[in-house]
Amino acid sequence: MQLKDIPVYDFMVIGCGPAGSTVATKLIRKGYSVLVFERTKFPRQHEGESLLPFCYPIFKELGVWDELKKHFVRKPGARFTNYDGKQSCTWFFKSVIPDESHLSFNVERAYFDDILMRNAIKNGVVVLEETKVEAVDKTRPDGLVAVNTVNKAGERQTWMGKYIIDASGQETFLAKRDGAKNAYQELDRIAWLGHWKGAHYKHGAEQGLIDIVHMGNGKKGWFAIQPVGKDLISLTMIVERQYMKEQKKLLMDMGIEDWQEAFYLKEIRECPVTQEVLCDAHMRARFVVVSDYSYFSDIIYGDNFALIGDSYKFLDPIFSTGVYLAMKSADLFAEAIHVKLNSDKEAGDQKLEETFKTIRGAYDLVEKFINIYYDPATLNLAELQSQASSNYEGYEEAFSLIHFLLAGDFFDNYDRYAKFLDMIKNPLKYEQWKSLIVDSVFDADKYHFSYEEIFGEIIDKT
Ligand SMILES: Cc1cc2nc3c(=O)[nH]c(=O)nc-3n(C[C@H](O)[C@H](O)[C@H](O)COP(=O)(O)OP(=O)(O)OC[C@H]3O[C@@H](n4cnc5c(N)ncnc54)[C@H](O)[C@@H]3O)c2cc1C
């Protein structure tokens, strides 16, 4: 077959993670033809398990909310704990979100992504699994995009489309090939992820909370303890690459061959919080190590392409932001490109420009929040509850800002939150702000969630 005889899709998408499946479902519902290439076979393992309440409207619109409720542990909030476990502070989303969306999810990504992909297929999207994109030509004279793929059987094929959406995640397909990928040196971290059975559900885990434990001591890292099943804890460990290298050398000098495992277990044992949770537990399977860390792309969209989700930017997952950033960007992009294709050039261009300004603004806000987290002199989320109570009239606002940030309010008001974060970098202003945060509102008993509410009748996936 010659290129001119190949059918032309409206949109072709690389990758069927949360970004790819969301954008594909939205576009097919608007009447476009959509083809998705996914190099793996779902359900496939993936990192990133704690979701944010602000995902709720997207889940509802996609039509997967009820399905998610059947499968995944509910997450009422986030707890931040100091290394020794002596200070911690819990942020319950219910404090600021009055409806059912306050209870988010801790998911096993393999099944979560599978639900999203099946839903896309149900809506009419063609997904080619085990089909890897090898090359993309988006500079053809006719403006179309040609995609070359190879499938599991080794068969090579060429596909044509009007538009290519890169949702390839950390593969960063277009950014890499266009020489547009940049690393964030200051966020150079490395991650270990393991799933554990037989853990003690302590420190709020029994309430579905994600517990973030700051490692301090120059490690520039943290643990995330997340209940992802009735007897399943996910333990993520993130450390600065430099610290990891020093530890690797020490362990290898001691003759330990599997230094990665020895390092993960040593750090868990040394931290009083993780040790208490996992002392009687065992790993379900070998942990995963993720090293391609925190980067951004100089390009984000053009006449016939767009980068969505991790393919555009990946930020340290401390605040569990990646899935929501990816899905919301996909959602906004689908709306904007639909306007572009149905308006005059000026109005269409303006819509796309505004949309990508908002997407960039959201990512920049999260980046600012992360940088502040790694500077405990500025903001220690675990210590806020030790402040004295206050009846200051601006209290509601002061209290809700961090809640809404942790819940995912990045897109509509990113300027406002960015100003707030800049403000608390000033130690005096920070002290003033802290004094507005009242002890009692962090009282876990006040926000009691029953075991049934959190774990419900979760369907066993294994
Ligand atoms: C250690 C760690 C912990 C994290 N924790 C969280 C968390 O708790 N909460 C959260 O929200 N986020 C978390 N994240 C971030 C989250 O994993 C990502 O932000 C999210 O998966 C982005 O979705 P995506 O659709 O852009 O990319 P992905 O989910 O990575 O999907 C990309 C898809 O593209 C496919 N693909 C790649 N290349 C090709 C190709 N050439 N051809 C065909 N298919 C291809 C891949 O197989 C994959 O299925 C974490 C990340 C890490 C590293």
XYZ file of C-alpha atoms and ligand atoms in Angstrom:
515
model
C 0.000 0.000 0.000
C 1.251 3.497 -0.802
C 1.169 6.295 1.774
C -1.572 8.105 -0.156
C -3.815 5.028 0.159
C -3.521 4.750 3.942
C -6.638 5.965 5.835
C -6.091 9.237 7.659
C -7.098 9.419 11.332
C -8.064 12.736 12.895
C -5.887 12.002 15.926
C -3.175 9.476 16.652
C -2.023 9.060 20.252
C 1.222 7.545 21.546
C 0.537 5.759 24.836
C -2.599 4.709 26.711
C -1.751 5.862 30.234
C -4.123 8.311 31.990
C -3.242 11.131 29.539
C -3.681 9.013 26.403
C -6.906 7.293 27.422
C -8.492 10.556 28.644
C -7.697 12.556 25.529
C -8.731 9.681 23.245
C -12.091 9.177 25.011
C -12.872 12.881 24.972
C -12.013 13.256 21.288
C -13.906 10.201 20.070
C -17.005 11.482 21.882
C -16.688 14.702 19.907
C -16.917 12.734 16.689
C -13.243 12.427 15.675
C -11.493 9.229 14.618
C -8.813 8.304 17.150
C -6.095 5.650 17.040
C -3.954 4.880 20.094
C -0.652 2.966 20.075
C 0.336 1.285 23.333
C 3.593 -0.624 23.466
C 2.627 -2.853 26.406
C -0.193 -5.307 27.106
C -2.599 -4.096 29.805
C -2.885 -4.532 32.724
C 0.761 -3.524 33.028
C 2.625 -2.461 36.136
C 3.144 1.268 36.631
C 4.255 3.568 39.412
C 2.017 6.288 40.872
C -0.880 5.269 43.010
C -2.296 8.039 45.110
C -4.906 10.218 43.380
C -6.310 13.666 44.130
C -9.921 14.709 44.794
C -9.806 17.121 41.853
C -9.791 14.090 39.499
C -13.442 13.578 40.423
C -15.168 15.594 37.628
C -13.006 13.867 35.014
C -13.817 10.401 36.364
C -17.492 11.315 36.375
C -17.391 12.647 32.830
C -15.464 9.640 31.529
C -18.030 7.405 33.246
C -15.596 5.390 35.387
C -16.414 6.683 38.873
C -18.613 3.733 39.932
C -16.097 1.244 38.565
C -13.266 2.903 40.504
C -15.311 2.750 43.713
C -15.612 -1.026 43.328
C -11.892 -1.589 43.012
C -9.880 0.898 45.001
C -9.145 2.049 48.530
C -10.620 5.456 49.364
C -8.227 8.208 50.373
C -9.617 10.859 52.721
C -6.475 12.970 52.905
C -2.720 13.201 53.301
C -0.593 12.965 56.403
C 2.871 14.502 56.669
C 5.148 13.011 59.288
C 8.631 13.823 60.522
C 11.345 11.170 60.269
C 11.088 10.065 63.900
C 7.293 9.953 63.766
C 6.992 12.316 66.714
C 5.258 15.047 64.779
C 2.663 14.641 62.119
C -0.125 16.616 60.619
C -3.125 15.306 58.708
C -4.951 17.193 56.013
C -8.442 15.834 55.461
C -9.998 16.985 52.191
C -13.431 16.873 53.825
C -12.455 20.023 55.692
C -12.808 22.031 52.489
C -14.690 19.776 50.037
C -18.253 19.198 51.221
C -19.404 16.639 48.602
C -18.506 13.003 47.858
C -15.461 14.029 45.808
C -13.427 14.610 48.973
C -12.779 10.851 49.198
C -10.183 10.188 46.531
C -8.437 6.880 45.779
C -5.240 4.937 46.318
C -5.104 2.716 43.256
C -3.066 -0.102 41.840
C -2.079 1.565 38.597
C -2.091 -1.620 36.551
C -5.851 -1.950 37.093
C -6.632 1.758 37.146
C -5.021 2.296 33.737
C -6.746 -0.825 32.440
C -10.161 0.543 33.474
C -9.425 3.820 31.652
C -8.222 2.021 28.529
C -11.239 -0.353 28.423
C -13.499 2.658 28.816
C -11.802 4.374 25.856
C -12.343 1.231 23.760
C -15.972 1.034 24.889
C -16.387 4.569 23.576
C -15.061 3.559 20.157
C -11.339 4.352 20.382
C -9.095 1.899 18.526
C -6.226 0.921 20.842
C -3.398 -1.149 19.395
C -1.703 -2.822 22.344
C 1.796 -4.280 22.074
C 2.396 -1.793 19.284
C 5.385 0.438 19.762
C 5.809 3.734 17.947
C 9.269 3.804 16.414
C 9.197 7.002 14.373
C 7.002 10.032 13.806
C 7.238 12.395 10.839
C 5.321 15.591 11.567
C 7.137 17.781 9.040
C 5.576 16.469 5.833
C 4.736 19.065 3.165
C 1.041 18.090 3.259
C 0.888 18.788 7.026
C -0.142 15.220 7.856
C 1.696 13.057 10.364
C 3.147 9.633 9.509
C 3.757 7.149 12.311
C 5.827 3.976 12.034
C 5.096 1.167 14.453
C 6.287 -2.338 15.228
C 4.051 -4.885 16.940
C 4.765 -7.922 19.097
C 5.017 -10.164 16.038
C 7.691 -7.857 14.594
C 5.375 -6.496 11.874
C 6.110 -2.928 10.823
C 3.375 -0.590 9.673
C 2.837 3.050 8.724
C -0.186 5.061 9.876
C -1.391 8.499 8.846
C -3.173 11.195 10.840
C -3.892 14.895 10.936
C -2.586 15.276 14.452
C -0.228 13.410 16.775
C -0.663 13.526 20.547
C 2.359 12.424 22.514
C 1.113 10.786 25.732
C 4.108 8.445 25.954
C 4.923 9.324 29.580
C 8.547 9.132 30.663
C 9.464 7.819 27.231
C 9.058 11.506 26.186
C 8.862 10.406 22.567
C 8.725 13.752 20.759
C 10.741 15.836 23.247
C 13.617 13.346 23.086
C 13.656 13.155 19.308
C 13.314 16.931 18.915
C 16.176 17.510 21.386
C 13.757 19.412 23.627
C 14.101 17.444 26.875
C 15.791 19.105 29.899
C 16.520 17.681 33.353
C 15.778 19.528 36.587
C 19.172 19.277 38.273
C 17.812 20.425 41.639
C 15.166 17.664 41.624
C 17.541 14.847 40.712
C 16.017 11.989 42.677
C 15.632 8.254 42.349
C 12.619 6.184 43.418
C 12.062 2.691 44.854
C 8.555 1.202 44.886
C 7.478 -1.994 46.599
C 4.152 -3.616 47.487
C 3.984 -5.194 50.925
C 1.654 -7.698 52.537
C 1.251 -8.217 56.281
C 1.969 -4.582 57.183
C 0.644 -2.944 60.336
C -1.873 -0.366 59.237
C -0.637 2.402 61.477
C -0.169 6.161 61.356
C -3.473 6.740 59.643
C -2.975 4.139 56.954
C -5.968 2.314 58.373
C -7.949 5.365 57.352
C -6.714 5.252 53.777
C -4.434 8.229 54.239
C -1.247 8.565 52.288
C 1.490 9.102 54.864
C 4.454 11.132 53.620
C 7.494 10.804 55.844
C 10.217 13.408 55.369
C 13.658 11.752 55.508
C 15.735 14.853 56.305
C 19.393 14.269 57.236
C 20.683 15.419 53.850
C 18.888 12.603 52.018
C 16.494 15.059 50.363
C 13.909 12.347 50.212
C 10.702 10.911 51.600
C 8.694 7.749 52.022
C 5.066 7.435 50.942
C 3.048 4.766 52.741
C -0.176 4.052 50.870
C -2.773 1.365 51.499
C -3.716 0.080 48.061
C -5.673 -3.020 49.117
C -7.128 -4.744 52.164
C -3.773 -6.285 52.935
C -1.532 -4.358 50.609
C 0.695 -1.391 51.369
C 2.697 0.432 48.754
C 5.948 1.854 50.065
C 7.656 4.375 47.825
C 11.068 5.730 48.760
C 12.578 8.754 47.039
C 16.119 9.954 47.704
C 18.550 12.370 46.142
C 20.731 10.629 43.572
C 23.937 11.836 45.244
C 22.973 10.201 48.547
C 22.032 6.994 46.737
C 25.439 6.908 45.012
C 27.284 7.237 48.336
C 25.206 4.433 49.827
C 25.708 2.246 46.779
C 29.475 2.568 47.149
C 29.347 1.751 50.862
C 27.190 -1.338 50.286
C 29.246 -2.582 47.362
C 32.474 -2.082 49.317
C 30.900 -4.362 51.928
C 30.566 -7.016 49.196
C 26.773 -6.790 48.951
C 25.796 -7.676 45.381
C 22.127 -6.687 45.464
C 22.854 -3.230 46.784
C 19.483 -1.890 45.544
C 17.536 -4.239 47.774
C 19.939 -3.779 50.686
C 19.606 0.008 50.374
C 15.763 -0.007 50.219
C 15.508 -2.325 53.241
C 18.173 -0.467 55.229
C 16.394 2.855 54.817
C 13.055 1.310 55.799
C 14.609 -0.276 58.899
C 16.351 2.925 59.960
C 13.239 5.102 59.824
C 11.120 4.548 62.967
C 7.855 5.147 61.087
C 8.386 2.718 58.207
C 10.012 0.177 60.504
C 6.906 0.142 62.707
C 4.567 -0.320 59.733
C 6.601 -2.978 57.900
C 8.430 -4.874 60.658
C 6.332 -8.040 60.119
C 5.581 -7.537 56.416
C 6.989 -9.101 53.245
C 7.229 -7.809 49.687
C 4.659 -9.211 47.235
C 7.153 -9.064 44.383
C 10.492 -7.404 43.735
C 10.457 -3.619 44.036
C 10.821 -1.329 41.021
C 13.426 1.426 40.669
C 12.627 4.552 38.644
C 15.528 6.778 37.797
C 14.450 9.041 34.934
C 13.523 11.870 37.116
C 12.067 15.396 36.904
C 12.402 16.930 33.476
C 10.539 19.260 31.159
C 10.201 19.739 27.441
C 10.805 23.010 25.581
C 8.060 22.112 23.125
C 4.443 21.535 24.130
C 2.313 22.014 21.002
C 2.429 22.986 17.347
C 0.245 22.929 14.245
C -0.109 19.148 14.187
C 1.165 17.905 17.549
C 0.800 18.232 21.315
C 2.593 16.789 24.348
C 0.331 15.789 27.243
C 1.165 14.511 30.737
C 4.604 13.120 31.581
C 5.673 13.397 27.948
C 5.721 17.173 28.521
C 6.901 17.391 32.115
C 7.555 15.136 35.049
C 7.816 16.486 38.569
C 8.786 14.789 41.808
C 5.623 12.898 42.903
C 5.703 14.088 46.521
C 2.195 15.547 46.283
C 0.737 12.747 44.099
C 0.073 15.190 41.303
C 1.131 13.340 38.121
C -2.058 11.491 37.205
C -4.273 14.508 37.802
C -1.965 16.878 35.905
C -1.927 14.404 33.001
C -5.708 13.818 32.924
C -6.686 17.444 33.401
C -4.241 18.574 30.686
C -5.737 15.929 28.369
C -9.232 17.110 29.219
C -8.407 20.793 28.591
C -6.524 20.025 25.406
C -9.428 18.006 23.939
C -11.791 20.932 24.565
C -9.350 23.455 23.091
C -8.502 21.534 19.925
C -12.227 20.989 19.320
C -12.738 24.763 19.499
C -9.728 25.269 17.230
C -11.141 22.902 14.619
C -14.548 24.559 14.707
C -13.675 28.274 14.836
C -11.889 30.810 12.712
C -8.108 30.747 12.903
C -7.745 33.645 15.331
C -10.278 32.348 17.867
C -8.927 28.801 17.588
C -5.317 29.867 18.055
C -6.247 31.998 21.021
C -8.087 29.135 22.701
C -5.107 26.812 22.306
C -2.695 29.466 23.541
C -4.800 30.162 26.647
C -5.167 26.456 27.351
C -1.455 25.763 27.221
C -0.789 28.859 29.341
C -3.080 27.337 31.980
C -1.404 23.926 31.685
C 2.056 25.470 32.057
C 0.807 27.577 34.977
C -0.473 24.470 36.774
C 2.806 22.578 36.333
C 4.819 25.626 37.442
C 2.702 25.945 40.564
C 3.292 22.298 41.503
C 7.012 22.754 40.881
C 7.068 25.715 43.269
C 5.224 23.704 45.934
C 7.717 20.835 45.602
C 10.728 23.117 45.926
C 9.247 24.585 49.092
C 8.692 21.102 50.529
C 12.390 20.311 50.143
C 13.268 23.439 52.087
C 11.967 22.637 55.586
C 13.131 26.047 56.774
C 10.304 27.456 54.665
C 7.430 25.052 55.183
C 7.245 21.887 57.244
C 3.833 20.351 56.635
C 4.319 17.907 59.503
C 4.766 20.604 62.128
C 1.909 22.944 61.472
C -0.442 21.479 64.015
C 1.853 22.365 66.903
C 0.879 26.008 66.518
C -1.339 27.764 68.991
C -4.972 28.273 68.126
C -6.280 31.491 66.697
C -9.600 33.116 66.033
C -8.227 35.359 63.364
C -10.939 36.164 60.846
C -8.777 35.263 57.839
C -8.332 31.797 59.278
C -10.649 29.989 56.846
C -8.666 31.248 53.901
C -5.291 30.500 55.465
C -6.372 27.013 56.421
C -8.019 26.130 53.136
C -5.149 27.229 50.886
C -2.941 24.246 51.671
C -5.913 21.876 51.658
C -6.930 22.974 48.191
C -3.339 22.784 46.983
C -3.038 19.235 48.300
C -6.410 18.366 46.741
C -5.298 19.517 43.270
C -6.588 23.056 42.703
C -3.770 23.850 40.260
C -5.448 24.952 37.065
C -8.076 27.606 37.822
C -6.184 29.703 40.357
C -2.520 28.942 39.832
C -1.491 32.608 40.114
C -3.176 33.010 43.451
C -1.521 29.935 44.983
C 1.856 30.845 43.481
C 1.645 34.226 45.235
C 0.778 32.496 48.491
C 3.785 30.167 48.190
C 6.060 33.123 47.412
C 4.678 34.905 50.416
C 5.489 32.114 52.891
C 9.101 32.032 51.739
C 9.415 35.156 53.868
C 10.038 33.768 57.424
C 8.076 36.545 59.084
C 5.062 36.067 56.855
C 5.319 32.321 57.290
C 5.186 32.659 61.084
C 2.132 34.870 60.766
C 0.449 32.379 58.472
C 1.318 29.413 60.703
C -0.240 31.109 63.699
C -3.585 30.965 61.892
C -3.579 27.194 61.721
C -5.483 25.771 64.648
C -4.710 22.601 66.589
C -8.176 21.157 66.738
C -8.846 21.059 63.010
C -6.232 18.354 62.620
C -7.890 16.135 65.160
C -8.127 12.806 63.362
C -11.012 11.640 65.585
C -13.119 14.504 64.347
C -12.804 13.101 60.858
C -13.218 9.456 61.636
C -13.669 7.173 58.654
C -14.816 3.616 59.183
C -12.975 0.642 57.726
C -15.960 0.016 55.418
C -15.851 3.549 54.053
C -12.188 3.217 53.156
C -11.929 -0.383 52.018
C -15.549 -1.185 51.160
C -16.172 -4.318 49.144
C -13.029 -4.062 47.067
C -13.019 -6.644 44.338
C -9.895 -8.790 44.459
C -7.849 -8.275 41.285
C -5.237 -10.933 41.834
C 8.024 6.870 41.872
C 6.819 7.527 41.318
C 5.694 7.679 42.113
C 4.580 8.330 41.613
N 3.493 8.487 42.428
C 2.405 9.117 41.945
C 1.237 9.213 42.743
O 1.182 8.730 43.863
N 0.167 9.855 42.210
C 0.182 10.401 40.954
O -0.811 11.003 40.532
N 1.272 10.281 40.174
C 2.367 9.655 40.639
N 3.455 9.507 39.834
C 3.412 10.125 38.497
C 2.559 9.308 37.533
O 3.084 7.998 37.436
C 2.608 9.969 36.137
O 2.559 11.358 36.256
C 1.440 9.494 35.256
O 1.534 8.118 35.030
C 1.459 10.250 33.921
O 0.539 9.679 33.021
P 0.849 9.652 31.454
O -0.380 9.125 30.813
O 1.377 10.970 31.040
O 2.057 8.643 31.275
P 2.118 7.067 31.561
O 1.175 6.706 32.615
O 3.548 6.738 31.781
O 1.638 6.407 30.211
C 2.447 6.414 29.062
C 2.123 5.191 28.224
O 2.800 5.311 26.976
C 3.267 4.046 26.582
N 4.372 4.264 25.632
C 5.567 4.838 25.874
N 6.319 4.874 24.763
C 5.589 4.311 23.781
C 5.828 4.059 22.414
N 6.990 4.385 21.839
N 4.861 3.471 21.686
C 3.668 3.120 22.254
N 3.405 3.325 23.555
C 4.344 3.925 24.316
C 3.691 3.407 27.879
O 3.744 2.013 27.791
C 2.608 3.904 28.839
O 1.542 2.981 28.937
C 4.585 8.834 40.292
C 5.696 8.641 39.483
C 6.812 8.006 39.988
C 8.010 7.833 39.107
